């Protein structure tokens, strides 16, 4: 989609469609009122006759409105003005774009971006508008033999701002929004691909191609390199699969040479059958999304490169497939991790932590400023927090605060869970330094406790995205989260310098 920013009167726009909002009940927003004045009460007349109430989710398309230069005017219902907040703003933009895409015009001029949203500035409204547009128009049809094309698809959108003094901030927000949206689509494409295509090798190839395209450094470690490093915990997950494991490292060195990097680690289980601790058949297909953490950190690197963020940022992805088989790891097997700590693998389905722990030890060599890992780690997180917020656990409260704020700012929210020492007991093993499971209580926390034993040398935070990375059911597919949270965190870091 081609985007632009503008400030000007709605009646004067020469465009296929001008989009303005109507609050419930029958209250015109400011730009709608301007149109109404130019049209000598044409709109208010329609409302009075009951053609539009302004209910959220409703639309009314008008052709050849007198006094307006545009070919069409689209009225979008906004719901009650007092209840118009972030969620309602996003829904209004989505509704407008869905409708525009179904009308005949190639372009549209949207005034909804002028609507006030409490505590949110023009930059927020523009960034969110770009993300919502791209989200609404996203299709994953690579694997369909026939694609259903839109007859006259929307090509150009203009977002309007009230004052000319807002133009500069809006333009910057537009660029940021486009970079974030582009990362999100990249993540979705990777995560939506099935396990037979998106293998560890495929992920490594895609990461290399993306790095090359954006001028990033990339390094891929193969199985023998991982063996030499002593990553036997990671390798124990991979060993039941015919797909070779890959360890992917991508670097964006946008900061001064001597500044410590921010390291992002993403769980890259390209398919999680559970291994010998086999998962039940119901919805097992969704375990193709178990590389969402990996996809999100690679996608964030893409966004970061597009925005040329002046920081040193490194993404690390341990990529494996978790399969049962004659050579697979058995429950009860004991392995030694790269850190030297030994692990009794009591459940082969708790594999995410087994690959992450070696990656978390590996990244010590970068002497990181901080490390954030992202993983579809526990079903328990879905039970605790549902599909609304990601779980956040950290060994540093400052870092946790920054990530919570970034989640709020990007509307890709997270919620912190405690990492109290008391939970560590649940990981006790009679035979090794620790077990890889902590029993039913507080499953998300004990998973993080496991990871915390490998992150003692740096500030670290963990995002459990099991409930937020993808949707099930009719709308099944990757959400692109937490790319907005991660990019906002990095933008805030860059601006704080
Ligand atoms: N990938 C799963 C977690 C998951 C479950 C993500 C459901 C999304 C939806 C992870 O590898 C896993 O299987 N975790 C186990 C851990 C348990 C064996 C301690 C779980 O959550 O059941
Ligand atoms: Mn698992
Ligand atoms: Zn998993």
Coordinates of C-alpha atoms and ligand atoms in Angstrom, one line a residue:
X1 CA 0.0 0.0 0.0
X2 CA 1.1 3.5 -0.8
X3 CA 0.6 5.9 2.1
X4 CA 0.8 9.7 2.5
X5 CA -0.1 12.4 5.0
X6 CA -2.1 15.5 4.4
X7 CA -3.7 18.4 6.1
X8 CA -6.7 20.0 4.4
X9 CA -10.5 20.4 4.1
X10 CA -12.5 17.2 3.4
X11 CA -14.8 18.9 0.8
X12 CA -11.8 19.8 -1.3
X13 CA -10.2 16.4 -1.7
X14 CA -10.1 15.0 -5.2
X15 CA -10.1 11.4 -4.4
X16 CA -12.1 8.3 -5.0
X17 CA -13.4 8.3 -1.5
X18 CA -13.3 10.6 1.6
X19 CA -13.7 8.7 4.9
X20 CA -15.2 10.5 7.9
X21 CA -16.7 9.2 11.2
X22 CA -20.1 9.5 12.8
X23 CA -20.6 9.0 16.5
X24 CA -23.6 7.3 18.1
X25 CA -26.3 8.7 18.1
X26 CA -26.1 10.6 14.8
X27 CA -23.3 12.9 15.9
X28 CA -21.0 14.0 13.1
X29 CA -17.3 14.2 13.8
X30 CA -15.6 17.5 12.9
X31 CA -14.5 16.6 9.4
X32 CA -18.0 15.2 8.7
X33 CA -19.5 18.4 9.9
X34 CA -17.3 20.4 7.4
X35 CA -18.5 18.1 4.6
X36 CA -22.1 18.6 5.8
X37 CA -21.7 22.4 5.7
X38 CA -20.3 22.2 2.1
X39 CA -23.2 19.9 1.2
X40 CA -25.8 22.2 2.7
X41 CA -26.9 19.7 5.3
X42 CA -27.0 16.7 3.1
X43 CA -25.3 14.5 5.7
X44 CA -27.3 15.6 8.7
X45 CA -30.4 15.1 6.6
X46 CA -29.5 11.5 6.0
X47 CA -28.9 10.9 9.6
X48 CA -32.1 12.5 10.6
X49 CA -34.0 10.2 8.2
X50 CA -32.4 7.2 10.0
X51 CA -29.9 6.0 7.4
X52 CA -27.0 6.0 9.8
X53 CA -27.0 5.8 13.6
X54 CA -23.3 5.9 14.1
X55 CA -23.1 2.4 15.7
X56 CA -19.6 0.9 15.8
X57 CA -19.1 -1.4 12.9
X58 CA -21.6 0.3 10.6
X59 CA -20.8 2.1 7.3
X60 CA -22.7 4.1 4.7
X61 CA -21.3 4.7 1.3
X62 CA -22.5 7.9 -0.5
X63 CA -22.0 8.7 -4.2
X64 CA -21.7 12.2 -5.7
X65 CA -22.4 14.2 -2.6
X66 CA -23.1 17.8 -3.6
X67 CA -20.5 20.3 -2.7
X68 CA -17.7 17.7 -2.3
X69 CA -15.0 17.1 -4.8
X70 CA -14.5 13.4 -4.0
X71 CA -16.3 10.7 -6.0
X72 CA -17.6 9.1 -2.8
X73 CA -18.0 9.7 0.9
X74 CA -17.8 6.9 3.3
X75 CA -19.4 7.4 6.7
X76 CA -18.0 5.1 9.4
X77 CA -19.9 4.4 12.6
X78 CA -17.7 5.1 15.7
X79 CA -20.0 4.1 18.6
X80 CA -20.5 6.4 21.6
X81 CA -18.0 9.3 21.7
X82 CA -17.4 8.8 25.4
X83 CA -16.4 5.2 24.8
X84 CA -14.1 5.9 21.9
X85 CA -10.7 4.6 22.8
X86 CA -7.7 2.7 21.4
X87 CA -9.7 -0.5 20.5
X88 CA -12.6 1.5 19.0
X89 CA -10.1 3.7 17.0
X90 CA -8.4 0.6 15.5
X91 CA -11.8 -1.0 14.7
X92 CA -13.0 2.1 12.9
X93 CA -9.9 2.2 10.7
X94 CA -10.2 -1.5 9.9
X95 CA -13.8 -1.1 9.1
X96 CA -13.1 1.8 6.7
X97 CA -10.3 -0.1 4.9
X98 CA -12.4 -3.3 4.5
X99 CA -15.2 -1.3 3.0
X100 CA -12.9 0.9 0.8
X101 CA -11.3 -2.3 -0.6
X102 CA -14.7 -3.5 -1.7
X103 CA -15.7 -0.3 -3.5
X104 CA -14.4 0.6 -7.0
X105 CA -11.9 3.3 -6.1
X106 CA -8.1 2.9 -6.1
X107 CA -7.5 5.5 -3.4
X108 CA -9.0 6.9 -0.3
X109 CA -8.5 9.9 2.0
X110 CA -9.1 9.0 5.6
X111 CA -10.1 11.6 8.2
X112 CA -10.5 9.1 11.0
X113 CA -6.8 9.8 12.0
X114 CA -8.0 13.2 13.2
X115 CA -10.3 11.7 15.8
X116 CA -9.0 12.4 19.4
X117 CA -8.1 9.2 21.3
X118 CA -7.5 9.9 25.0
X119 CA -3.8 10.1 25.9
X120 CA -2.7 9.3 22.4
X121 CA -1.0 11.8 20.1
X122 CA -1.0 12.2 16.3
X123 CA 2.1 9.9 15.9
X124 CA 0.3 7.1 17.8
X125 CA -2.8 7.5 15.6
X126 CA -0.8 7.4 12.4
X127 CA 1.4 4.5 13.4
X128 CA -1.6 2.5 14.5
X129 CA -3.5 3.4 11.3
X130 CA -0.7 1.9 9.1
X131 CA -0.6 -1.3 11.2
X132 CA -4.3 -1.7 11.1
X133 CA -4.5 -1.2 7.4
X134 CA -1.8 -3.7 6.6
X135 CA -3.3 -6.1 9.1
X136 CA -6.7 -5.8 7.5
X137 CA -5.4 -6.3 4.0
X138 CA -3.0 -9.1 4.8
X139 CA -3.7 -12.4 3.0
X140 CA -1.7 -15.6 3.1
X141 CA -2.4 -17.3 -0.2
X142 CA 1.0 -18.5 -1.2
X143 CA -0.1 -22.1 -0.9
X144 CA -3.4 -21.7 -2.8
X145 CA -3.5 -22.8 -6.4
X146 CA -6.1 -20.1 -7.2
X147 CA -5.9 -16.8 -5.5
X148 CA -9.2 -14.8 -5.2
X149 CA -8.1 -11.4 -6.4
X150 CA -9.9 -8.2 -5.5
X151 CA -11.3 -6.7 -8.7
X152 CA -10.2 -3.1 -8.2
X153 CA -7.9 -3.2 -5.2
X154 CA -7.1 -0.2 -3.1
X155 CA -3.6 1.2 -3.9
X156 CA -3.2 4.6 -2.2
X157 CA -4.3 5.9 1.2
X158 CA -4.0 9.4 2.6
X159 CA -4.2 10.0 6.3
X160 CA -5.3 13.4 7.3
X161 CA -4.1 15.5 10.3
X162 CA -5.9 18.5 11.7
X163 CA -3.0 21.0 11.8
X164 CA 0.0 21.6 9.5
X165 CA 2.2 21.8 12.6
X166 CA 1.5 18.0 13.1
X167 CA 2.8 17.1 9.6
X168 CA 6.4 16.4 10.5
X169 CA 5.5 14.1 13.5
X170 CA 2.9 12.4 11.3
X171 CA 5.4 11.8 8.5
X172 CA 7.9 10.2 10.9
X173 CA 5.2 8.1 12.5
X174 CA 4.2 6.9 9.0
X175 CA 7.7 5.8 8.2
X176 CA 7.9 3.9 11.5
X177 CA 4.5 2.4 11.0
X178 CA 5.5 1.1 7.6
X179 CA 8.7 -0.5 8.9
X180 CA 6.8 -2.2 11.7
X181 CA 4.0 -3.3 9.5
X182 CA 6.5 -4.7 7.0
X183 CA 8.2 -6.7 9.9
X184 CA 4.8 -8.0 11.0
X185 CA 3.9 -9.3 7.5
X186 CA 7.3 -10.9 7.3
X187 CA 6.7 -12.6 10.6
X188 CA 3.2 -13.7 9.5
X189 CA 4.4 -15.2 6.3
X190 CA 7.1 -17.2 8.1
X191 CA 4.8 -18.4 10.8
X192 CA 1.9 -19.3 8.6
X193 CA 4.0 -21.6 6.4
X194 CA 3.5 -25.3 7.2
X195 CA 6.1 -27.3 9.0
X196 CA 7.0 -29.3 5.9
X197 CA 8.2 -26.1 4.2
X198 CA 9.3 -23.9 7.1
X199 CA 12.0 -26.2 8.4
X200 CA 15.0 -25.1 10.4
X201 CA 17.0 -25.0 7.1
X202 CA 14.3 -22.9 5.5
X203 CA 14.4 -20.5 8.4
X204 CA 18.2 -20.2 8.1
X205 CA 17.9 -19.5 4.4
X206 CA 15.2 -16.9 4.9
X207 CA 17.2 -15.2 7.6
X208 CA 20.2 -15.1 5.3
X209 CA 18.2 -13.7 2.4
X210 CA 16.6 -11.0 4.6
X211 CA 20.0 -10.1 6.2
X212 CA 21.5 -9.7 2.7
X213 CA 18.6 -7.6 1.5
X214 CA 19.0 -5.2 4.4
X215 CA 22.7 -5.2 4.8
X216 CA 22.8 -7.1 8.0
X217 CA 25.5 -9.6 9.1
X218 CA 24.5 -13.2 9.3
X219 CA 26.1 -16.4 10.6
X220 CA 24.6 -19.9 10.7
X221 CA 26.0 -22.6 12.9
X222 CA 25.4 -26.2 11.9
X223 CA 25.1 -29.4 14.0
X224 CA 28.8 -30.0 14.3
X225 CA 29.5 -26.4 15.4
X226 CA 26.8 -26.8 18.1
X227 CA 28.3 -30.1 19.2
X228 CA 31.7 -28.4 19.6
X229 CA 30.0 -25.7 21.7
X230 CA 28.5 -28.3 23.9
X231 CA 24.8 -27.4 23.2
X232 CA 23.6 -30.9 24.1
X233 CA 20.4 -29.7 25.5
X234 CA 19.4 -28.1 22.2
X235 CA 20.7 -31.1 20.3
X236 CA 18.6 -33.5 22.4
X237 CA 15.4 -31.8 21.1
X238 CA 16.6 -32.0 17.5
X239 CA 17.8 -35.6 17.5
X240 CA 14.5 -37.3 16.8
X241 CA 14.0 -35.3 13.6
X242 CA 15.4 -35.8 10.1
X243 CA 15.7 -32.1 9.8
X244 CA 19.1 -30.8 10.8
X245 CA 19.2 -28.1 13.5
X246 CA 20.3 -24.6 12.6
X247 CA 21.6 -21.8 14.9
X248 CA 21.0 -18.5 13.3
X249 CA 22.7 -15.2 14.3
X250 CA 21.7 -11.9 12.6
X251 CA 23.4 -8.6 13.5
X252 CA 22.4 -5.0 13.0
X253 CA 25.3 -2.8 14.0
X254 CA 23.8 0.6 13.9
X255 CA 25.3 1.9 17.1
X256 CA 28.9 2.9 18.0
X257 CA 31.3 0.1 17.9
X258 CA 31.9 0.1 21.7
X259 CA 28.2 0.1 22.8
X260 CA 26.9 -3.1 24.2
X261 CA 24.3 -4.9 22.0
X262 CA 20.7 -5.6 22.8
X263 CA 20.2 -9.3 22.1
X264 CA 16.9 -10.9 21.0
X265 CA 16.5 -14.7 21.3
X266 CA 13.6 -16.4 19.5
X267 CA 12.3 -19.9 20.0
X268 CA 12.5 -21.6 16.6
X269 CA 10.7 -25.0 17.0
X270 CA 9.5 -25.3 13.4
X271 CA 7.1 -28.1 14.5
X272 CA 6.4 -29.3 18.0
X273 CA 4.9 -32.8 18.1
X274 CA 5.9 -33.1 21.7
X275 CA 8.5 -35.7 20.9
X276 CA 8.1 -39.0 22.8
X277 CA 5.9 -37.1 25.2
X278 CA 3.6 -36.9 22.2
X279 CA 0.9 -34.2 22.1
X280 CA -2.8 -35.2 21.5
X281 CA -4.0 -34.9 17.9
X282 CA -6.5 -32.1 18.5
X283 CA -5.2 -28.9 17.0
X284 CA -1.7 -30.2 16.7
X285 CA -1.3 -28.5 13.4
X286 CA -1.0 -25.2 15.3
X287 CA 2.3 -26.3 16.5
X288 CA 3.7 -25.1 13.2
X289 CA 3.4 -21.7 15.0
X290 CA 6.0 -22.8 17.6
X291 CA 8.7 -20.9 15.7
X292 CA 6.8 -17.6 16.2
X293 CA 9.4 -16.3 18.7
X294 CA 12.1 -16.9 16.0
X295 CA 9.9 -15.3 13.3
X296 CA 9.3 -12.3 15.6
X297 CA 12.9 -11.5 16.3
X298 CA 13.9 -11.9 12.7
X299 CA 11.0 -9.7 11.7
X300 CA 12.1 -7.1 14.3
X301 CA 15.6 -7.1 12.7
X302 CA 14.0 -6.3 9.4
X303 CA 12.0 -3.4 10.9
X304 CA 15.1 -2.2 12.7
X305 CA 17.1 -2.2 9.5
X306 CA 14.4 -0.4 7.6
X307 CA 14.3 2.3 10.4
X308 CA 18.1 2.4 10.6
X309 CA 17.9 2.4 14.4
X310 CA 21.2 3.7 15.8
X311 CA 21.8 0.7 18.2
X312 CA 23.6 -2.5 18.1
X313 CA 21.1 -5.3 18.0
X314 CA 21.7 -9.0 17.6
X315 CA 19.0 -11.7 17.0
X316 CA 19.7 -15.3 17.8
X317 CA 17.5 -18.2 16.8
X318 CA 17.9 -21.8 17.8
X319 CA 15.9 -23.6 15.1
X320 CA 14.9 -27.3 15.5
X321 CA 12.0 -29.7 14.9
X322 CA 10.7 -31.7 17.8
X323 CA 9.8 -35.2 16.6
X324 CA 9.4 -38.7 18.1
X325 CA 11.4 -41.5 16.5
X326 CA 13.8 -44.3 17.1
X327 CA 16.6 -41.9 17.9
X328 CA 14.6 -39.4 19.8
X329 CA 15.3 -38.3 23.4
X330 CA 13.4 -40.4 26.1
X331 CA 11.7 -39.0 29.2
X332 CA 14.3 -39.4 31.9
X333 CA 17.3 -38.8 29.7
X334 CA 20.0 -36.6 31.2
X335 CA 21.9 -34.1 29.0
X336 CA 24.5 -31.4 29.8
X337 CA 23.8 -27.9 28.6
X338 CA 26.4 -25.5 27.2
X339 CA 26.5 -23.9 30.6
X340 CA 27.7 -27.1 32.1
X341 CA 24.5 -27.6 34.1
X342 CA 22.8 -30.9 33.6
X343 CA 19.1 -31.4 32.9
X344 CA 16.9 -34.4 33.4
X345 CA 14.4 -34.3 30.5
X346 CA 11.3 -35.5 32.2
X347 CA 9.0 -34.4 29.5
X348 CA 10.2 -34.1 25.9
X349 CA 7.3 -31.6 25.2
X350 CA 9.0 -29.0 27.4
X351 CA 11.5 -28.5 24.6
X352 CA 11.4 -24.8 24.2
X353 CA 13.4 -24.2 27.3
X354 CA 15.9 -26.9 26.3
X355 CA 16.9 -25.0 23.1
X356 CA 16.6 -21.6 24.7
X357 CA 18.9 -22.4 27.6
X358 CA 21.8 -23.1 25.2
X359 CA 21.1 -20.0 23.1
X360 CA 21.0 -17.9 26.4
X361 CA 24.4 -19.3 27.3
X362 CA 25.8 -18.7 23.8
X363 CA 24.9 -15.0 23.9
X364 CA 27.1 -14.3 26.9
X365 CA 29.9 -13.8 24.4
X366 CA 28.3 -10.6 23.1
X367 CA 28.5 -9.0 26.6
X368 CA 25.0 -7.8 26.1
X369 CA 23.4 -4.7 27.5
X370 CA 20.3 -6.9 27.9
X371 CA 18.8 -10.0 26.5
X372 CA 15.1 -10.6 25.7
X373 CA 13.9 -14.0 24.7
X374 CA 10.6 -14.5 22.9
X375 CA 8.9 -17.9 22.9
X376 CA 5.6 -19.8 22.5
X377 CA 6.7 -21.5 25.7
X378 CA 3.8 -22.7 27.8
X379 CA 0.1 -23.7 27.4
X380 CA -0.2 -22.4 31.0
X381 CA 0.4 -18.9 29.8
X382 CA -2.7 -19.1 27.6
X383 CA -4.7 -20.3 30.6
X384 CA -3.4 -17.5 32.8
X385 CA -3.6 -14.5 30.3
X386 CA -5.6 -15.7 27.3
X387 CA -5.0 -14.1 24.0
X388 CA -4.9 -10.5 25.0
X389 CA -1.5 -9.9 26.6
X390 CA 1.9 -11.7 26.4
X391 CA 3.5 -13.0 29.6
X392 CA 6.5 -11.1 30.8
X393 CA 9.1 -12.3 33.4
X394 CA 12.4 -10.7 34.1
X395 CA 15.4 -10.7 36.4
X396 CA 15.6 -6.9 36.2
X397 CA 12.6 -4.6 37.0
X398 CA 13.9 -1.7 35.0
X399 CA 13.9 -3.8 31.9
X400 CA 10.5 -5.2 32.7
X401 CA 9.1 -1.7 33.0
X402 CA 10.5 -0.6 29.7
X403 CA 8.9 -3.6 28.0
X404 CA 5.6 -3.1 29.7
X405 CA 5.7 0.5 28.5
X406 CA 6.6 -0.5 25.0
X407 CA 3.7 -2.9 25.0
X408 CA 1.3 -0.1 26.1
X409 CA 2.7 2.4 23.5
X410 CA 2.4 -0.1 20.7
X411 CA -0.9 -1.5 21.8
X412 CA 0.8 -4.9 21.8
X413 CA 0.6 -5.4 25.5
X414 CA 2.3 -7.6 28.0
X415 CA 1.7 -8.4 31.7
X416 CA 4.3 -9.2 34.3
X417 CA 4.3 -12.4 36.3
X418 CA 6.6 -12.9 39.4
X419 CA 9.9 -14.7 39.2
X420 CA 10.2 -15.3 42.9
X421 CA 12.9 -17.8 44.1
X422 CA 10.3 -19.8 45.9
X423 CA 9.2 -21.3 42.5
X424 CA 12.7 -22.7 41.8
X425 CA 12.0 -25.6 44.1
X426 CA 9.6 -27.1 41.6
X427 CA 12.5 -27.8 39.2
X428 CA 14.4 -30.1 41.6
X429 CA 15.6 -33.4 40.1
X430 CA 16.8 -36.5 42.0
X431 CA 19.3 -37.3 39.3
X432 CA 20.5 -34.1 37.6
X433 CA 21.0 -30.4 38.4
X434 CA 17.4 -29.7 37.4
X435 CA 14.4 -31.2 35.7
X436 CA 12.9 -29.6 32.7
X437 CA 9.4 -29.4 34.1
X438 CA 7.9 -28.0 37.3
X439 CA 4.6 -29.7 37.6
X440 CA 1.1 -28.2 37.0
X441 CA 1.2 -25.2 39.3
X442 CA 2.5 -21.9 37.8
X443 CA 3.7 -23.5 34.6
X444 CA 4.7 -20.2 32.9
X445 CA 6.7 -19.1 35.9
X446 CA 8.6 -22.4 36.4
X447 CA 9.4 -22.4 32.7
X448 CA 10.9 -18.9 33.2
X449 CA 12.6 -20.1 36.4
X450 CA 14.3 -22.8 34.3
X451 CA 15.6 -20.1 31.8
X452 CA 16.7 -17.8 34.7
X453 CA 19.3 -20.3 35.6
X454 CA 21.1 -19.6 32.4
X455 CA 20.8 -15.8 32.4
X456 CA 22.6 -14.8 35.6
X457 CA 25.3 -12.8 33.8
X458 CA 23.1 -10.1 32.3
X459 CA 19.8 -8.3 32.5
X460 CA 17.2 -10.5 31.0
X461 CA 13.5 -10.6 30.2
X462 CA 11.3 -13.3 28.8
X463 CA 8.2 -12.9 26.7
X464 CA 5.8 -15.9 26.7
X465 CA 3.8 -15.4 23.5
X466 CA 1.9 -18.8 23.5
X467 CA -1.5 -16.9 23.6
X468 CA -0.7 -13.9 21.5
X469 CA 1.4 -15.0 18.5
X470 CA -1.4 -16.6 16.6
X471 CA -5.1 -17.1 16.4
X472 CA -7.0 -20.4 16.3
X473 CA -10.3 -21.3 14.7
X474 CA -11.9 -19.6 11.7
X475 CA -9.3 -16.8 11.8
X476 CA -6.4 -19.1 12.2
X477 CA -3.1 -17.4 11.5
X478 CA -0.1 -15.5 12.9
X479 CA -0.8 -12.1 14.5
X480 CA 2.6 -10.6 13.9
X481 CA 2.9 -10.0 17.7
X482 CA 5.2 -9.1 19.5
X483 CA 6.9 -7.2 16.6
X484 CA 5.2 -3.9 17.6
X485 CA 6.3 -4.3 21.3
X486 CA 9.9 -5.2 20.4
X487 CA 10.3 -2.4 17.8
X488 CA 8.8 0.2 20.2
X489 CA 11.1 -0.9 22.9
X490 CA 14.1 -0.4 20.6
X491 CA 12.8 2.9 19.3
X492 CA 12.4 4.1 22.9
X493 CA 16.0 2.9 23.7
X494 CA 17.3 4.8 20.7
X495 CA 15.4 8.0 21.6
X496 CA 16.6 7.8 25.2
X497 CA 20.2 8.0 24.2
Ligands
LIG1 N1 4.9 -25.1 22.3 C1 4.4 -25.6 23.6 C2 3.6 -24.5 24.3 C3 2.3 -24.1 23.7 C4 1.2 -24.8 24.0 C5 2.2 -23.0 22.8 C6 0.0 -24.4 23.5 C7 1.0 -22.6 22.3 C8 -0.1 -23.3 22.7 C9 5.5 -26.0 24.5 O1 6.6 -26.6 23.9 C10 4.9 -27.1 25.4 O2 4.6 -28.1 24.8 N2 4.9 -26.8 26.7 C11 4.3 -27.7 27.6 C12 5.2 -27.7 28.8 C13 4.8 -28.8 29.8 C14 5.2 -30.1 29.2 C15 5.6 -28.5 31.1 C16 2.9 -27.3 27.9 O3 2.7 -26.1 28.0 O4 2.0 -28.1 28.0
LIG2 MN1 6.4 -28.6 23.5
LIG3 ZN1 7.0 -25.9 21.9

